Amino acid sequence: MSRTRVHNFTISLDGFATGEGLSAEQPFGHAGHRLHQWMMATAFGAPIMGLPGGSSGVDNAFAQQHEPGIGAEIMGSRKFGPPGWQDDPNWRGWWGPNPPFHTPTYVLTSRPRSPLEMEGGTTFHFLDAPGAEALKIAQEAASGKDVRIGGGPTMLRDFLAAGLIDHLHVVQVPVLLGRGVRLWDGLEGLEQQYQVETVSTPSGVTHFTFSR
Amino acid sequence: MSRTRVHNFTISLDGFATGEGLSAEQPFGHAGHRLHQWMMATAFGAPIMGLPGGSSGVDNAFAQQHEPGIGAEIMGSRKFGPPGWQDDPNWRGWWGPNPPFHTPTYVLTSRPRSPLEMEGGTTFHFLDAPGAEALKIAQEAASGKDVRIGGGPTMLRDFLAAGLIDHLHVVQVPVLLGRGVRLWDGLEGLEQQYQVETVSTPSGVTHFTFSR
């Protein structure tokens, strides 16, 4: 049975998953790298940033779960590029020629374009479809494997509200961003549908896993 | 040197310190007891609720820090009573004849009344004053001991924004309340003024200490 999973989705202590002022120079706006430093410091995340080394403790154990058993990803339009990327026919995502997805990857956008085949097994498909419908398409492409929901916060909130997520891994970083886009809005009582486990780690972040 | 401390201030995963619909029957509104179950389960909190026993682990170690070295408390009007308590001349707080403060306790309200001397060393004083001024009065009454800031969230946010808090202990419970009054609003970058330590515990809550 294909499950729908979220990994390494990071928020601030005050609940923001991105800052304000997203742009090509600042993919997370005024949040900068503060939300994702924990991941860049791991053996999983360091190579993605072209950095050597990285930790192999509990943060890394969580981070690496991003990969195994995943057969497709769905991401929101605001994860794929900065505001206005739809107007740039040459935009191919943030991640260079070999993006870290290695599966069919569905980008939800009201302005779909032709698929983009990248190196390493990632093909970007562009879909103008509601979440549940996109999920069916991605599950078919995943041929029995799980589908990862990549965020951003707006599309993830929609998937959570629609009851489409089976496993949710959220990482909370003890910074107060003050502004941006919140993850938890409109999700009152969500925890009642899941088993929730919480663990803080020596790096100072807290991992939440919502499983069902 | 008298320090200004906050203990056992509890919020939901989405940042709310109280729910909606506060009333005499529901002091925390639709949040009910969900925010404070962790504390009622400790050896510190159980007797306050008239319950036997209680745990003596890390949650209790944090909870008990509420008491030592405190010479006065300041609380907001909404902690002292339900909406409209100012219209009830017989309202003496939520806590019965022997409130768990045992020091002079200053209630910030735009409608002050005469002091209320309770059992066990608690005297409620009613003050119409800005935070910094109230703090000076409380520090004098504390004669060298620390002053505890009792909340609720609105007054605590004001004290934090004004840089008046030296030690902040916040407990985060993994429930999504969805609505109510948030603690962190308007406090962007607050963590930069503190050393922050995070620890999740077997009960499922996460303790944050902000120290300076």
mmCIF file of N, CA and C in Angstrom, chain A residues 2 8 13 60 63 70 77 90 105 126-127 129 166 169 179 190:
data_model
loop_
_atom_site.group_PDB
_atom_site.id
_atom_site.type_symbol
_atom_site.label_atom_id
_atom_site.label_comp_id
_atom_site.label_asym_id
_atom_site.label_seq_id
_atom_site.Cartn_x
_atom_site.Cartn_y
_atom_site.Cartn_z
ATOM 1 N N SER A 2 0.731 2.079 -0.984
ATOM 2 C CA SER A 2 1.522 3.307 -1.085
ATOM 3 C C SER A 2 1.114 4.304 0.006
ATOM 4 N N ASN A 8 11.459 16.109 6.803
ATOM 5 C CA ASN A 8 12.381 17.243 6.945
ATOM 6 C C ASN A 8 11.696 18.586 6.714
ATOM 7 N N LEU A 13 10.046 28.244 15.694
ATOM 8 C CA LEU A 13 9.320 28.062 16.953
ATOM 9 C C LEU A 13 7.955 28.728 16.889
ATOM 10 N N ASN A 60 20.694 13.276 11.497
ATOM 11 C CA ASN A 60 20.972 12.631 10.224
ATOM 12 C C ASN A 60 20.064 11.426 9.983
ATOM 13 N N ALA A 63 16.932 12.838 8.794
ATOM 14 C CA ALA A 63 17.066 13.475 7.479
ATOM 15 C C ALA A 63 17.107 12.435 6.362
ATOM 16 N N ILE A 70 10.601 5.911 -1.558
ATOM 17 C CA ILE A 70 9.835 6.964 -2.245
ATOM 18 C C ILE A 70 9.873 6.718 -3.760
ATOM 19 N N SER A 77 3.929 24.958 -6.192
ATOM 20 C CA SER A 77 4.559 25.866 -7.153
ATOM 21 C C SER A 77 5.643 26.724 -6.501
ATOM 22 N N ASN A 90 13.053 29.184 -19.210
ATOM 23 C CA ASN A 90 14.286 28.431 -18.972
ATOM 24 C C ASN A 90 14.484 27.995 -17.520
ATOM 25 N N THR A 105 8.591 13.849 -10.370
ATOM 26 C CA THR A 105 8.313 14.905 -9.398
ATOM 27 C C THR A 105 7.257 15.832 -9.983
ATOM 28 N N PHE A 126 4.399 19.009 -14.665
ATOM 29 C CA PHE A 126 3.670 20.181 -14.192
ATOM 30 C C PHE A 126 2.178 19.906 -14.287
ATOM 31 N N LEU A 127 1.503 20.061 -13.158
ATOM 32 C CA LEU A 127 0.113 19.628 -13.045
ATOM 33 C C LEU A 127 -0.763 20.761 -12.539
ATOM 34 N N ALA A 129 -3.919 20.580 -10.939
ATOM 35 C CA ALA A 129 -4.887 19.608 -10.417
ATOM 36 C C ALA A 129 -5.013 19.774 -8.916
ATOM 37 N N ASP A 166 -0.013 10.379 5.537
ATOM 38 C CA ASP A 166 0.108 9.238 6.450
ATOM 39 C C ASP A 166 1.249 9.391 7.444
ATOM 40 N N HIS A 169 6.790 14.341 9.179
ATOM 41 C CA HIS A 169 7.986 14.645 9.976
ATOM 42 C C HIS A 169 8.232 16.145 9.901
ATOM 43 N N ARG A 179 7.305 36.451 10.908
ATOM 44 C CA ARG A 179 6.448 36.660 9.734
ATOM 45 C C ARG A 179 6.824 35.654 8.654
ATOM 46 N N LEU A 190 -5.669 18.350 14.563
ATOM 47 C CA LEU A 190 -5.011 17.410 13.645
ATOM 48 C C LEU A 190 -4.310 16.267 14.366
#
